[in-house]
mmCIF file of C-alpha atoms in Angstrom:
data_model
loop_
_atom_site.group_PDB
_atom_site.id
_atom_site.type_symbol
_atom_site.label_atom_id
_atom_site.label_comp_id
_atom_site.label_asym_id
_atom_site.label_seq_id
_atom_site.Cartn_x
_atom_site.Cartn_y
_atom_site.Cartn_z
ATOM 1 C CA MET A 1 56.942 48.391 98.445
ATOM 2 C CA LEU A 2 60.355 48.773 99.852
ATOM 3 C CA LYS A 3 60.411 51.574 102.540
ATOM 4 C CA LYS A 4 63.135 54.291 101.733
ATOM 5 C CA ARG A 5 65.477 55.317 104.078
ATOM 6 C CA ILE A 6 66.236 58.555 105.623
ATOM 7 C CA ILE A 7 69.870 58.735 106.916
ATOM 8 C CA VAL A 8 71.610 61.691 108.954
ATOM 9 C CA CYS A 9 75.326 62.700 107.942
ATOM 10 C CA LEU A 10 77.493 63.713 110.443
ATOM 11 C CA ASP A 11 80.381 65.518 109.060
ATOM 12 C CA VAL A 12 83.280 65.302 111.585
ATOM 13 C CA LYS A 13 86.641 67.074 112.253
ATOM 14 C CA ASP A 14 88.646 67.673 115.407
ATOM 15 C CA GLY A 15 86.295 65.816 117.283
ATOM 16 C CA ARG A 16 83.250 68.004 116.278
ATOM 17 C CA THR A 17 80.457 68.215 114.009
ATOM 18 C CA THR A 18 80.916 70.715 111.127
ATOM 19 C CA LYS A 19 78.963 71.935 108.278
ATOM 20 C CA GLY A 20 80.468 73.351 105.367
ATOM 21 C CA ILE A 21 79.322 74.576 101.437
ATOM 22 C CA LYS A 22 80.604 72.153 98.676
ATOM 23 C CA PHE A 23 83.023 71.007 100.706
ATOM 24 C CA GLN A 24 84.477 74.439 101.891
ATOM 25 C CA ASN A 25 83.889 76.397 104.651
ATOM 26 C CA ASN A 26 83.366 74.297 107.154
ATOM 27 C CA ILE A 27 81.914 75.723 110.673
ATOM 28 C CA ASP A 28 81.467 73.944 114.269
ATOM 29 C CA ILE A 29 77.960 72.926 115.004
ATOM 30 C CA GLY A 30 77.831 70.908 117.970
ATOM 31 C CA ASP A 31 79.012 67.438 119.462
ATOM 32 C CA PRO A 32 78.511 64.760 117.498
ATOM 33 C CA ILE A 33 77.677 61.954 120.628
ATOM 34 C CA GLU A 34 75.261 64.306 121.439
ATOM 35 C CA MET A 35 73.778 64.962 117.943
ATOM 36 C CA ALA A 36 73.296 61.181 117.089
ATOM 37 C CA SER A 37 71.144 60.880 120.531
ATOM 38 C CA LYS A 38 68.911 63.326 119.539
ATOM 39 C CA TYR A 39 68.580 62.012 115.496
ATOM 40 C CA TYR A 40 68.368 58.378 116.686
ATOM 41 C CA GLU A 41 65.183 59.595 119.040
ATOM 42 C CA GLN A 42 63.551 61.564 116.208
ATOM 43 C CA GLY A 43 63.704 58.273 114.031
ATOM 44 C CA VAL A 44 66.214 58.416 111.870
ATOM 45 C CA ASP A 45 66.645 54.928 110.065
ATOM 46 C CA GLU A 46 71.131 54.930 110.091
ATOM 47 C CA LEU A 47 73.637 57.681 110.953
ATOM 48 C CA VAL A 48 76.587 57.895 108.832
ATOM 49 C CA PHE A 49 80.083 59.406 110.684
ATOM 50 C CA TYR A 50 82.456 61.109 108.157
ATOM 51 C CA ASP A 51 85.461 62.118 109.614
ATOM 52 C CA ILE A 52 86.391 64.493 106.374
ATOM 53 C CA MET A 53 90.232 64.989 107.794
ATOM 54 C CA ALA A 54 91.226 61.822 108.179
ATOM 55 C CA SER A 55 92.352 60.618 104.797
ATOM 56 C CA ALA A 56 93.792 64.160 104.097
ATOM 57 C CA ARG A 57 96.196 63.996 106.906
ATOM 58 C CA GLY A 58 96.896 60.787 106.638
ATOM 59 C CA ARG A 59 95.627 58.800 109.564
ATOM 60 C CA GLY A 60 93.203 56.323 110.643
ATOM 61 C CA PRO A 61 89.774 56.469 112.279
ATOM 62 C CA ILE A 62 89.261 57.900 115.516
ATOM 63 C CA LEU A 63 87.886 54.765 117.592
ATOM 64 C CA ASP A 64 87.035 56.213 120.830
ATOM 65 C CA LEU A 65 84.783 59.373 119.353
ATOM 66 C CA ILE A 66 82.994 56.175 117.045
ATOM 67 C CA SER A 67 82.584 54.212 120.194
ATOM 68 C CA LYS A 68 80.785 56.938 122.277
ATOM 69 C CA VAL A 69 78.479 57.536 119.210
ATOM 70 C CA ALA A 70 77.765 53.955 118.676
ATOM 71 C CA LYS A 71 76.756 53.688 122.481
ATOM 72 C CA GLN A 72 73.848 55.756 121.551
ATOM 73 C CA ILE A 73 72.290 54.281 118.837
ATOM 74 C CA PHE A 74 70.736 50.969 118.170
ATOM 75 C CA ILE A 75 70.166 51.657 114.427
ATOM 76 C CA PRO A 76 72.944 50.993 111.641
ATOM 77 C CA PHE A 77 75.786 53.234 111.684
ATOM 78 C CA CYS A 78 78.288 53.698 108.960
ATOM 79 C CA VAL A 79 81.921 55.186 109.412
ATOM 80 C CA GLY A 80 84.146 56.714 107.007
ATOM 81 C CA GLY A 81 87.469 58.523 106.724
ATOM 82 C CA GLY A 82 90.937 57.258 106.862
ATOM 83 C CA ILE A 83 90.135 53.921 106.679
ATOM 84 C CA GLY A 84 92.682 52.374 104.748
ATOM 85 C CA SER A 85 93.419 48.655 105.543
ATOM 86 C CA ILE A 86 91.671 45.814 106.429
ATOM 87 C CA GLU A 87 92.879 46.382 110.033
ATOM 88 C CA ASP A 88 91.193 49.805 110.197
ATOM 89 C CA ILE A 89 87.703 48.178 109.222
ATOM 90 C CA ARG A 90 88.245 45.597 111.678
ATOM 91 C CA SER A 91 89.032 47.975 114.348
ATOM 92 C CA THR A 92 86.054 50.248 113.180
ATOM 93 C CA ILE A 93 83.327 47.564 113.342
ATOM 94 C CA LEU A 94 84.883 46.637 116.532
ATOM 95 C CA ALA A 95 84.140 49.977 117.791
ATOM 96 C CA GLY A 96 80.531 50.062 116.716
ATOM 97 C CA ALA A 97 80.257 50.278 113.124
ATOM 98 C CA GLU A 98 77.979 48.136 111.065
ATOM 99 C CA LYS A 99 79.429 49.501 108.029
ATOM 100 C CA ILE A 100 82.273 51.356 106.509
ATOM 101 C CA SER A 101 82.279 53.874 104.052
ATOM 102 C CA LEU A 102 85.726 53.389 101.518
ATOM 103 C CA ASN A 103 86.038 56.969 99.328
ATOM 104 C CA SER A 104 89.521 57.769 98.475
ATOM 105 C CA GLN A 105 91.085 54.541 99.983
ATOM 106 C CA ALA A 106 88.865 52.920 97.744
ATOM 107 C CA VAL A 107 89.767 54.626 94.555
ATOM 108 C CA LYS A 108 94.058 54.346 95.581
ATOM 109 C CA ASN A 109 93.448 50.902 96.710
ATOM 110 C CA PRO A 110 90.363 48.984 94.443
ATOM 111 C CA ASN A 111 91.355 45.647 96.345
ATOM 112 C CA LEU A 112 90.201 47.143 99.899
ATOM 113 C CA ILE A 113 86.647 46.620 98.510
ATOM 114 C CA THR A 114 87.012 43.162 97.464
ATOM 115 C CA GLU A 115 88.869 42.147 100.439
ATOM 116 C CA GLY A 116 86.751 43.922 102.800
ATOM 117 C CA ALA A 117 83.626 42.247 101.415
ATOM 118 C CA ARG A 118 85.310 39.058 101.267
ATOM 119 C CA ILE A 119 86.094 38.950 105.387
ATOM 120 C CA PHE A 120 82.947 40.941 106.152
ATOM 121 C CA GLY A 121 80.683 40.303 103.679
ATOM 122 C CA ASN A 122 79.438 42.930 100.975
ATOM 123 C CA GLN A 123 76.539 44.572 103.352
ATOM 124 C CA CYS A 124 79.412 46.057 105.515
ATOM 125 C CA ILE A 125 81.334 47.800 102.560
ATOM 126 C CA VAL A 126 79.962 50.907 101.370
ATOM 127 C CA LEU A 127 81.174 52.823 98.398
ATOM 128 C CA GLY A 128 81.289 56.872 99.385
ATOM 129 C CA MET A 129 81.701 58.820 95.657
ATOM 130 C CA ASP A 130 82.146 62.394 95.372
ATOM 131 C CA ALA A 131 80.969 63.231 91.726
ATOM 132 C CA ALA A 132 80.899 66.679 90.096
ATOM 133 C CA LYS A 133 79.864 67.680 86.593
ATOM 134 C CA ASP A 134 82.910 67.292 84.052
ATOM 135 C CA PRO A 135 81.736 67.878 80.095
ATOM 136 C CA THR A 136 84.852 65.679 79.663
ATOM 137 C CA SER A 137 84.035 62.325 81.288
ATOM 138 C CA PRO A 138 82.158 60.495 79.520
ATOM 139 C CA SER A 139 79.126 60.213 81.496
ATOM 140 C CA GLY A 140 79.073 64.168 82.069
ATOM 141 C CA TYR A 141 80.771 63.182 85.642
ATOM 142 C CA ARG A 142 84.015 63.052 87.385
ATOM 143 C CA VAL A 143 84.816 61.653 90.881
ATOM 144 C CA TYR A 144 86.778 63.166 93.135
ATOM 145 C CA ILE A 145 88.961 62.213 96.446
ATOM 146 C CA ASN A 146 90.554 63.799 99.857
ATOM 147 C CA GLY A 147 87.490 65.567 100.648
ATOM 148 C CA GLY A 148 86.484 66.849 97.070
ATOM 149 C CA ARG A 149 89.837 68.253 97.009
ATOM 150 C CA THR A 150 91.515 66.200 94.196
ATOM 151 C CA LYS A 151 90.705 65.350 90.744
ATOM 152 C CA THR A 152 90.958 62.062 89.494
ATOM 153 C CA ASP A 153 90.498 60.274 85.890
ATOM 154 C CA LEU A 154 87.610 57.846 86.940
ATOM 155 C CA ASP A 155 84.165 58.473 85.566
ATOM 156 C CA ALA A 156 81.754 58.460 87.905
ATOM 157 C CA LYS A 157 79.099 56.045 86.069
ATOM 158 C CA GLU A 158 82.217 53.679 85.313
ATOM 159 C CA TRP A 159 83.506 53.630 88.843
ATOM 160 C CA ALA A 160 80.434 52.972 90.260
ATOM 161 C CA ILE A 161 79.515 49.819 88.503
ATOM 162 C CA ARG A 162 83.581 48.636 88.867
ATOM 163 C CA ALA A 163 83.039 49.187 92.908
ATOM 164 C CA VAL A 164 80.003 46.971 92.788
ATOM 165 C CA GLU A 165 81.744 44.377 90.783
ATOM 166 C CA LEU A 166 84.508 44.612 92.922
ATOM 167 C CA GLY A 167 82.363 43.809 96.295
ATOM 168 C CA ALA A 168 80.951 47.398 97.273
ATOM 169 C CA GLY A 169 77.406 46.317 98.486
ATOM 170 C CA GLU A 170 75.957 49.834 98.569
ATOM 171 C CA ILE A 171 76.772 53.380 97.047
ATOM 172 C CA VAL A 172 76.458 56.498 99.126
ATOM 173 C CA LEU A 173 76.715 58.985 95.985
ATOM 174 C CA ASN A 174 77.534 62.928 97.076
ATOM 175 C CA SER A 175 77.328 65.570 94.204
ATOM 176 C CA ILE A 176 80.004 68.151 94.849
ATOM 177 C CA ASP A 177 78.273 70.769 92.853
ATOM 178 C CA ALA A 178 74.647 70.191 95.095
ATOM 179 C CA ASP A 179 76.607 69.897 98.518
ATOM 180 C CA GLY A 180 75.026 72.008 101.108
ATOM 181 C CA MET A 181 73.561 74.391 98.698
ATOM 182 C CA LYS A 182 70.023 73.159 100.030
ATOM 183 C CA ASN A 183 68.648 73.564 96.187
ATOM 184 C CA GLY A 184 67.509 69.915 95.965
ATOM 185 C CA TYR A 185 69.736 66.762 94.846
ATOM 186 C CA GLU A 186 71.245 65.754 91.694
ATOM 187 C CA ILE A 187 68.383 64.277 89.985
ATOM 188 C CA ASN A 188 70.384 63.249 86.840
ATOM 189 C CA LEU A 189 73.358 61.916 88.672
ATOM 190 C CA THR A 190 71.755 59.938 90.780
ATOM 191 C CA LYS A 191 69.406 58.209 88.469
ATOM 192 C CA MET A 192 71.756 57.477 86.333
ATOM 193 C CA ILE A 193 73.920 55.852 88.799
ATOM 194 C CA ALA A 194 71.126 54.040 90.675
ATOM 195 C CA GLU A 195 69.920 52.685 87.154
ATOM 196 C CA SER A 196 73.707 51.410 86.770
ATOM 197 C CA VAL A 197 73.957 49.274 89.528
ATOM 198 C CA SER A 198 72.241 46.426 91.343
ATOM 199 C CA VAL A 199 73.028 47.731 94.598
ATOM 200 C CA PRO A 200 71.190 50.529 97.107
ATOM 201 C CA VAL A 201 72.605 54.025 96.173
ATOM 202 C CA ILE A 202 71.853 56.898 98.958
ATOM 203 C CA ALA A 203 71.721 60.482 97.392
ATOM 204 C CA SER A 204 73.831 63.119 99.081
ATOM 205 C CA GLY A 205 74.090 66.645 98.627
ATOM 206 C CA GLY A 206 71.471 69.060 98.271
ATOM 207 C CA GLY A 207 68.564 68.282 100.544
ATOM 208 C CA GLY A 208 66.641 71.275 101.698
ATOM 209 C CA THR A 209 62.899 70.297 101.702
ATOM 210 C CA PRO A 210 61.119 67.420 102.031
ATOM 211 C CA GLN A 211 59.828 68.097 98.598
ATOM 212 C CA HIS A 212 63.640 67.523 97.632
ATOM 213 C CA LEU A 213 63.820 64.093 99.255
ATOM 214 C CA SER A 214 60.722 62.928 97.497
ATOM 215 C CA ASP A 215 62.237 63.752 94.137
ATOM 216 C CA VAL A 216 65.402 61.833 94.406
ATOM 217 C CA LEU A 217 63.745 58.543 95.940
ATOM 218 C CA THR A 218 61.030 59.184 93.472
ATOM 219 C CA GLU A 219 62.441 60.587 90.070
ATOM 220 C CA GLY A 220 66.441 59.835 90.825
ATOM 221 C CA LYS A 221 65.707 56.175 92.135
ATOM 222 C CA ALA A 222 67.460 56.463 95.154
ATOM 223 C CA ASP A 223 66.835 54.155 97.295
ATOM 224 C CA ALA A 224 67.925 56.570 100.640
ATOM 225 C CA ALA A 225 68.319 60.442 101.023
ATOM 226 C CA LEU A 226 71.245 61.735 103.130
ATOM 227 C CA ILE A 227 70.558 64.701 104.772
ATOM 228 C CA ALA A 228 72.718 67.143 107.239
ATOM 229 C CA SER A 229 71.949 70.756 107.326
ATOM 230 C CA MET A 230 67.549 70.571 106.985
ATOM 231 C CA VAL A 231 68.069 68.895 111.068
ATOM 232 C CA HIS A 232 71.288 70.698 111.841
ATOM 233 C CA SER A 233 70.190 74.121 111.140
ATOM 234 C CA MET A 234 67.301 74.616 109.231
ATOM 235 C CA GLY A 235 64.553 73.553 111.800
ATOM 236 C CA TYR A 236 63.162 70.279 110.881
ATOM 237 C CA THR A 237 63.279 66.944 112.261
ATOM 238 C CA VAL A 238 63.522 63.291 111.434
ATOM 239 C CA ASN A 239 59.873 62.363 112.164
ATOM 240 C CA GLY A 240 58.941 65.608 110.532
ATOM 241 C CA ILE A 241 60.369 64.770 107.333
ATOM 242 C CA LYS A 242 59.058 61.326 107.189
ATOM 243 C CA LYS A 243 55.630 62.562 108.312
ATOM 244 C CA ASP A 244 55.859 65.163 105.182
ATOM 245 C CA LEU A 245 57.182 61.900 102.682
ATOM 246 C CA THR A 246 54.221 60.229 103.864
ATOM 247 C CA SER A 247 51.900 62.922 102.715
ATOM 248 C CA LEU A 248 53.921 62.861 99.212
ATOM 249 C CA ASN A 249 53.254 58.902 98.869
ATOM 250 C CA VAL A 250 56.722 58.332 99.854
ATOM 251 C CA PRO A 251 57.004 54.827 101.637
ATOM 252 C CA VAL A 252 59.320 55.329 105.069
ATOM 253 C CA ARG A 253 59.545 53.923 108.490
ATOM 254 C CA LEU A 254 57.533 55.898 110.586
#
């Protein structure tokens, strides 16, 4: 059986790790370089680094900080935020990232997915998707961009399918409604997307207990669960969460 992955997310603003609720009221919680090193030592499977202000401010990725984080960890490292061109993708990979997350820029320029996958391989190109409930959207969920601030006319399920057709090798699916609430992942949304595409789906937004991870990795059909608050501020460790998941019969790498 394929083992499920546990991924820690570092949302970075002005060079510091930050955490908010539903993409708002972010507070400074520490140094991303030190935090990356700590989670690596705890046994995290992958690390995701999002520059949450890059797209909104119209600038590219912070390459020096990405490079410093990459030097601390020896696991897959995904970087997102402000990556708007093939040159941005190339420079971010050269700075130490294995994967690139395209979110707002993928919506604005879908060809970037195709070109990125053609040049660097599908495994390098991750679609970051922020979705929220919307009864007027065909699937019941709508895509938002610019850090959840801008509503698009894209339906979440339709966009996921299209992005994979364009070349995305993985999807990080973030529920805006559940983000930072610690009440559990958006199971219906995750399951719907996971059953609609042929690539791995990473559930994001809402993790508060190991049971929440178990639910989304089994019922929600997710290949991986992304966590932040649990390890940043709730006293959990990655290896502790993995032991709890093992006791819940969820296969993880110990």
